[in-house]
Short mmCIF file of C-alpha atoms in Angstrom, two decimals:
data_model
loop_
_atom_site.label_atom_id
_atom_site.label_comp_id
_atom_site.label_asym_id
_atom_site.label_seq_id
_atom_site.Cartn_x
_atom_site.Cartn_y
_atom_site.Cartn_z
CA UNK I 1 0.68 -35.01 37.52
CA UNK I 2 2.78 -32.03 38.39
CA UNK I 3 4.44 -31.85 41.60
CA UNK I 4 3.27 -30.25 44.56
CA UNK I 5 -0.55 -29.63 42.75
CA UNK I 6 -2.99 -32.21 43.27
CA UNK I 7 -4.18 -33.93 40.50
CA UNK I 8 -7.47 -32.87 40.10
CA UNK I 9 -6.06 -29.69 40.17
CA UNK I 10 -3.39 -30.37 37.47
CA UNK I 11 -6.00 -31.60 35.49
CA UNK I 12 -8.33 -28.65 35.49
CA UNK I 13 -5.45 -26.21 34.54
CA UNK I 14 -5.25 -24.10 31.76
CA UNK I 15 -2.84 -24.48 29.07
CA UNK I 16 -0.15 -21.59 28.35
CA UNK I 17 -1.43 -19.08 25.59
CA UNK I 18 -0.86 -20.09 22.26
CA UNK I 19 -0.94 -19.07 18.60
CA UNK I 20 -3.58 -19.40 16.91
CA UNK I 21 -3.65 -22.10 13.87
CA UNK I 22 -2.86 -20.92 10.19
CA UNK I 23 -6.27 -21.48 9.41
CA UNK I 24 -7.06 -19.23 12.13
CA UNK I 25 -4.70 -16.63 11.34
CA UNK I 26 -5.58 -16.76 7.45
CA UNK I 27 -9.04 -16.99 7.79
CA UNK I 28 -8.97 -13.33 9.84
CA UNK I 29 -5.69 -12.11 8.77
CA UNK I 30 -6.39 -11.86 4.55
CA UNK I 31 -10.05 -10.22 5.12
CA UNK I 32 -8.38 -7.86 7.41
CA UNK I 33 -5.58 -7.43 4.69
CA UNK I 34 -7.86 -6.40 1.94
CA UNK I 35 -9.89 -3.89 4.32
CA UNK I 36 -6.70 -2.37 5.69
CA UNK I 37 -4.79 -1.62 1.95
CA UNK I 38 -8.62 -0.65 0.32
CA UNK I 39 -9.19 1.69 3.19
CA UNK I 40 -5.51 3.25 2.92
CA UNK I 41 -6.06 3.74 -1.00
CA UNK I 42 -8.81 5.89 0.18
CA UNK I 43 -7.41 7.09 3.24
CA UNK I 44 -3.55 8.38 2.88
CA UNK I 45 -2.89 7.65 7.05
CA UNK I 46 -2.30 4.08 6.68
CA UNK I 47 0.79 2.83 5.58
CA UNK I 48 -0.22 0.10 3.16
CA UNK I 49 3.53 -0.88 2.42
CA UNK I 50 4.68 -1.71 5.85
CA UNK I 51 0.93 -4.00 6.22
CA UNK I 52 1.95 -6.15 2.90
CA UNK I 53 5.79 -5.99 3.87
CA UNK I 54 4.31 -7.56 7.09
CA UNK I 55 1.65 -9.56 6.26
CA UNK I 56 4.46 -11.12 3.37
CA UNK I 57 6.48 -11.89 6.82
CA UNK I 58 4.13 -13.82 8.78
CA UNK I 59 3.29 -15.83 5.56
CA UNK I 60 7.26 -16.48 4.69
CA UNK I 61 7.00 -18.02 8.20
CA UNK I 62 4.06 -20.22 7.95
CA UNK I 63 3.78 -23.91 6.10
CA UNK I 64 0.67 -23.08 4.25
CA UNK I 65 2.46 -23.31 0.76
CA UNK I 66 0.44 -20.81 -0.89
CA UNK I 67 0.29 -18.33 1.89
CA UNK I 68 2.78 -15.97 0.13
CA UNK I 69 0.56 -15.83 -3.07
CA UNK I 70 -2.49 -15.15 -0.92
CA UNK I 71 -0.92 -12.13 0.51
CA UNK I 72 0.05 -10.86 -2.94
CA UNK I 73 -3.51 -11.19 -4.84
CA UNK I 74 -5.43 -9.98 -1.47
CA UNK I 75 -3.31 -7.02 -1.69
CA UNK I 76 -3.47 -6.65 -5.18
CA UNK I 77 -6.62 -6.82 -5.77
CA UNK I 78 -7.06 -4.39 -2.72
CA UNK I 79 -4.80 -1.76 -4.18
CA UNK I 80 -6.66 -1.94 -7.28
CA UNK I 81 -10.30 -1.81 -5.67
CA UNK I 82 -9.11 1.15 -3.59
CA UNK I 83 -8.21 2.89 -6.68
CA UNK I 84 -10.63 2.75 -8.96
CA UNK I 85 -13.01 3.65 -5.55
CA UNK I 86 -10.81 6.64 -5.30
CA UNK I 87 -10.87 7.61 -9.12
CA UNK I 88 -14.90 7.15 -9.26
CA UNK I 89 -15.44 9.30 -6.47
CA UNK I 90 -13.26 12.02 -8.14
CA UNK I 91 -14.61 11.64 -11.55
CA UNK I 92 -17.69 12.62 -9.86
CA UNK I 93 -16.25 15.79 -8.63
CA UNK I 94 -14.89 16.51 -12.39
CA UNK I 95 -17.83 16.28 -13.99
CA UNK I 96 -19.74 18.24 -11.24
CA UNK I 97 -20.10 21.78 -11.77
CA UNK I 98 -19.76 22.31 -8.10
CA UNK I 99 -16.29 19.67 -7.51
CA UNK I 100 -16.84 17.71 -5.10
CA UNK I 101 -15.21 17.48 -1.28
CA UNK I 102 -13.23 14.00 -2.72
CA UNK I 103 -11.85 16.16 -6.09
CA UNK I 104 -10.67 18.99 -3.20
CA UNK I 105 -9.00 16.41 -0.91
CA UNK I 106 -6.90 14.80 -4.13
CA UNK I 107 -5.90 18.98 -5.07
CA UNK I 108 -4.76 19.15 -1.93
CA UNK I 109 -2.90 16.20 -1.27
CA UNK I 110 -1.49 17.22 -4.51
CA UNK I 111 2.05 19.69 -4.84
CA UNK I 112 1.56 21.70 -7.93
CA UNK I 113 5.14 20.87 -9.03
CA UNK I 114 4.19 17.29 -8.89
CA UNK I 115 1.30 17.56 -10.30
CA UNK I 116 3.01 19.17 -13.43
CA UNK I 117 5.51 16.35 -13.44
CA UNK I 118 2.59 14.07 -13.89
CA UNK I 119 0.83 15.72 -16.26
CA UNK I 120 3.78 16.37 -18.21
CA UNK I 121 4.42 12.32 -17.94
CA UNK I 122 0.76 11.52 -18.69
CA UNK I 123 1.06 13.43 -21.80
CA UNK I 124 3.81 11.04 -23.14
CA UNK I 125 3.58 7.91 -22.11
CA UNK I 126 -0.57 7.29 -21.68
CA UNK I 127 -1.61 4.84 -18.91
CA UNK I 128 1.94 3.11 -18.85
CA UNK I 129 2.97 6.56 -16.26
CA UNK I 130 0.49 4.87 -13.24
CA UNK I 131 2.66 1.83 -13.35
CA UNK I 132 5.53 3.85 -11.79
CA UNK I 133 2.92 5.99 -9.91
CA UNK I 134 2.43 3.33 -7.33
CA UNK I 135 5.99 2.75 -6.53
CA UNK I 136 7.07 5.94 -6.57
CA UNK I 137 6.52 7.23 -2.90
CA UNK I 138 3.55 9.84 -3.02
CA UNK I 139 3.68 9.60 -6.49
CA UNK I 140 0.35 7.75 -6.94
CA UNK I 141 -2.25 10.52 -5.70
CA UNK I 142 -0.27 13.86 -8.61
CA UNK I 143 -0.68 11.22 -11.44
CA UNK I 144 -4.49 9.78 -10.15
CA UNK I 145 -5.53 13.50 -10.29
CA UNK I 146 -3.59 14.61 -13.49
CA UNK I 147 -5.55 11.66 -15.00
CA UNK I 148 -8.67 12.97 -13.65
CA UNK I 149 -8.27 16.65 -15.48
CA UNK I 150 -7.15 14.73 -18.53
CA UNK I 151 -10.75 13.24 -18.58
CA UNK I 152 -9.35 10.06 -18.74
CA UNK I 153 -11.68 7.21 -18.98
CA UNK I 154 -12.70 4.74 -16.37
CA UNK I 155 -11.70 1.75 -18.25
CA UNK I 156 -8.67 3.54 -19.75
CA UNK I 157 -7.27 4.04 -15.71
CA UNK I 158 -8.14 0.36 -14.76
CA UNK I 159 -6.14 -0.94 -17.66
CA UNK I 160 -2.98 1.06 -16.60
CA UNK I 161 -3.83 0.61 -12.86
CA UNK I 162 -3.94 -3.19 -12.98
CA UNK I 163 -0.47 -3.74 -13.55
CA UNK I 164 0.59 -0.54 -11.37
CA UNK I 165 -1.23 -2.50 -8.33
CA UNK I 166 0.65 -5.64 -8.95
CA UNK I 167 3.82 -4.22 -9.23
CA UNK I 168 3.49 -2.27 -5.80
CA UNK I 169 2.16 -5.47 -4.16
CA UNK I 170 5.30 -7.66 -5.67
CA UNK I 171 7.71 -5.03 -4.45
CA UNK I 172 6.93 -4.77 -0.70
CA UNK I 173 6.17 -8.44 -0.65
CA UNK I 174 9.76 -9.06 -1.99
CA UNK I 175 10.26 -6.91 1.17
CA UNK I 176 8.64 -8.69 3.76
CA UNK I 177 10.32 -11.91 2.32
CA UNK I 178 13.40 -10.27 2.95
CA UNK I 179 12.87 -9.11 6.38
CA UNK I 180 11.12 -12.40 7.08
CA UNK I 181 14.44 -14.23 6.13
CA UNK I 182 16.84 -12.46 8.35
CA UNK I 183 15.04 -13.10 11.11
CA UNK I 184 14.01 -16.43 12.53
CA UNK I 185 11.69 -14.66 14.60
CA UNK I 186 7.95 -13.60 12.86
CA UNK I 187 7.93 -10.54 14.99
CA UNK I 188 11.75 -9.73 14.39
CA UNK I 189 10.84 -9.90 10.47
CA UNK I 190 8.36 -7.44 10.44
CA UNK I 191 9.83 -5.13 12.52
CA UNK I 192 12.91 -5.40 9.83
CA UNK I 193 10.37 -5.24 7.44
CA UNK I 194 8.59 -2.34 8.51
CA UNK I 195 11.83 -0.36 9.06
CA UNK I 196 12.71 -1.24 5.13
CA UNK I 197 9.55 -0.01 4.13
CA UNK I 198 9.93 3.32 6.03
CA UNK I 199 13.62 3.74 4.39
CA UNK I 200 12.18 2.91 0.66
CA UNK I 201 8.90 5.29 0.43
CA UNK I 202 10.83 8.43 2.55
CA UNK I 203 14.47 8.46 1.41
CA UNK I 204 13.51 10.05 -1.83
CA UNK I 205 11.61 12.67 -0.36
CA UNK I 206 14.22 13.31 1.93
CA UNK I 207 17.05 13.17 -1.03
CA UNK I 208 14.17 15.85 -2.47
CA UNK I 209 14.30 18.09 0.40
CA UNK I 210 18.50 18.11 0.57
CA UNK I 211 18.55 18.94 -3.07
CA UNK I 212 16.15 22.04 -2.81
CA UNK I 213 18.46 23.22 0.57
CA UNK I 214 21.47 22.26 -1.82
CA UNK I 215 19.63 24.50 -4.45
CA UNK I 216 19.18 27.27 -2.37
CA UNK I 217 22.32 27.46 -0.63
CA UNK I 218 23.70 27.80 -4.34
CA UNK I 219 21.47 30.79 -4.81
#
């Protein structure tokens, strides 16, 4: 009985909030996972590193002892659904004498210099290029679209996709494991998480930008 309340009181009160179980949270949080990183393949506003850099933190902190792998096949096969979604859709603008709004959106998203790069890459090294493609920061939509104009096959792009998916899932799951073990915290490992993923995928663009000041400072 607690002091001062009358029992039949005490026993009618709530309990404080708590977390959900893991079952709870896994059973809503890897459905939700998958969505999220499928819909940001397709839609370039969500930042599908910092959601596997986080979700890799929650599961670092839970006892489930496969809860790390889960996080890396949902967002796997995710990145990889997304993808070939994405490269469908355009190969149906290529092949359309009219493009198609999907084929305009990739041209766009798209710098002409990069896209060179990647066609220049595709040219010598095949499929093997979309393995970097993916964890090179906004590297992944020039070398989906240089693909594209190279008429490259459906199959061909899921072969060299594959891997390029599991690579970028590994990587900023190795970087929610190391936010997640600074911190003993969940919340305090993803925010340390999420601030790692924001330094990886924009320092090069911003070493990118100083060199083209650099370059025309020199001119």
């Amino acid at each position: 009985m607690i002091p001062g309340i009358p029992a039949t009181a005490a026993q009618l009160a709530l309990p404080a909030p708590l977390l959900p179980p893991e079952s709870t949270q896994q059973a809503v949080g890897y459905p939700s996972l998958f969505l999220l990183v499928a819909l940001g393949a397709l839609v370039p506003v969500v930042p599908t590193g910092a959601l596997v850099s986080s979700a890799a933190v929650v599961a670092f902190h839970q006892t489930a002892p496969y809860a790390l792998l889960f996080v890396f096949l949902v967002a796997s096969l995710a990145a990889f659904v997304g993808d070939v979604t994405l490269y469908w859709l355009g190969r149906r603008g290529v092949r359309s004498k009219n493009g198609s709004r999907r084929l305009s959106a990739l041209r766009e998203r798209a710098a002409p210099d990069r896209l060179e790069q990647a066609q220049e890459k595709l040219a010598r090294h095949g499929v093997a290029v979309l393995v970097l493609s993916r964890l090179v920061p906004a590297g992944r939509i020039p070398v989906m679209l240089a693909c594209l104009l190279a008429r490259m096959g459906l199959r061909s792009f899921m072969r060299g996709d594959a891997p390029a998916c599991l690579a970028w899932a590994a990587t900023y799951g190795l970087i929610g494991i190391l936010g997640g073990s600074l911190f003993a915290e969940p919340w305090q490992g993803v925010l340390a998480a999420v601030a790692l993923t924001v330094l990886v995928s924009g320092a090069p663009g911003v070493w990118r930008r100083l060199r083209r000041i650099g370059a025309r400072r020199e001119a």
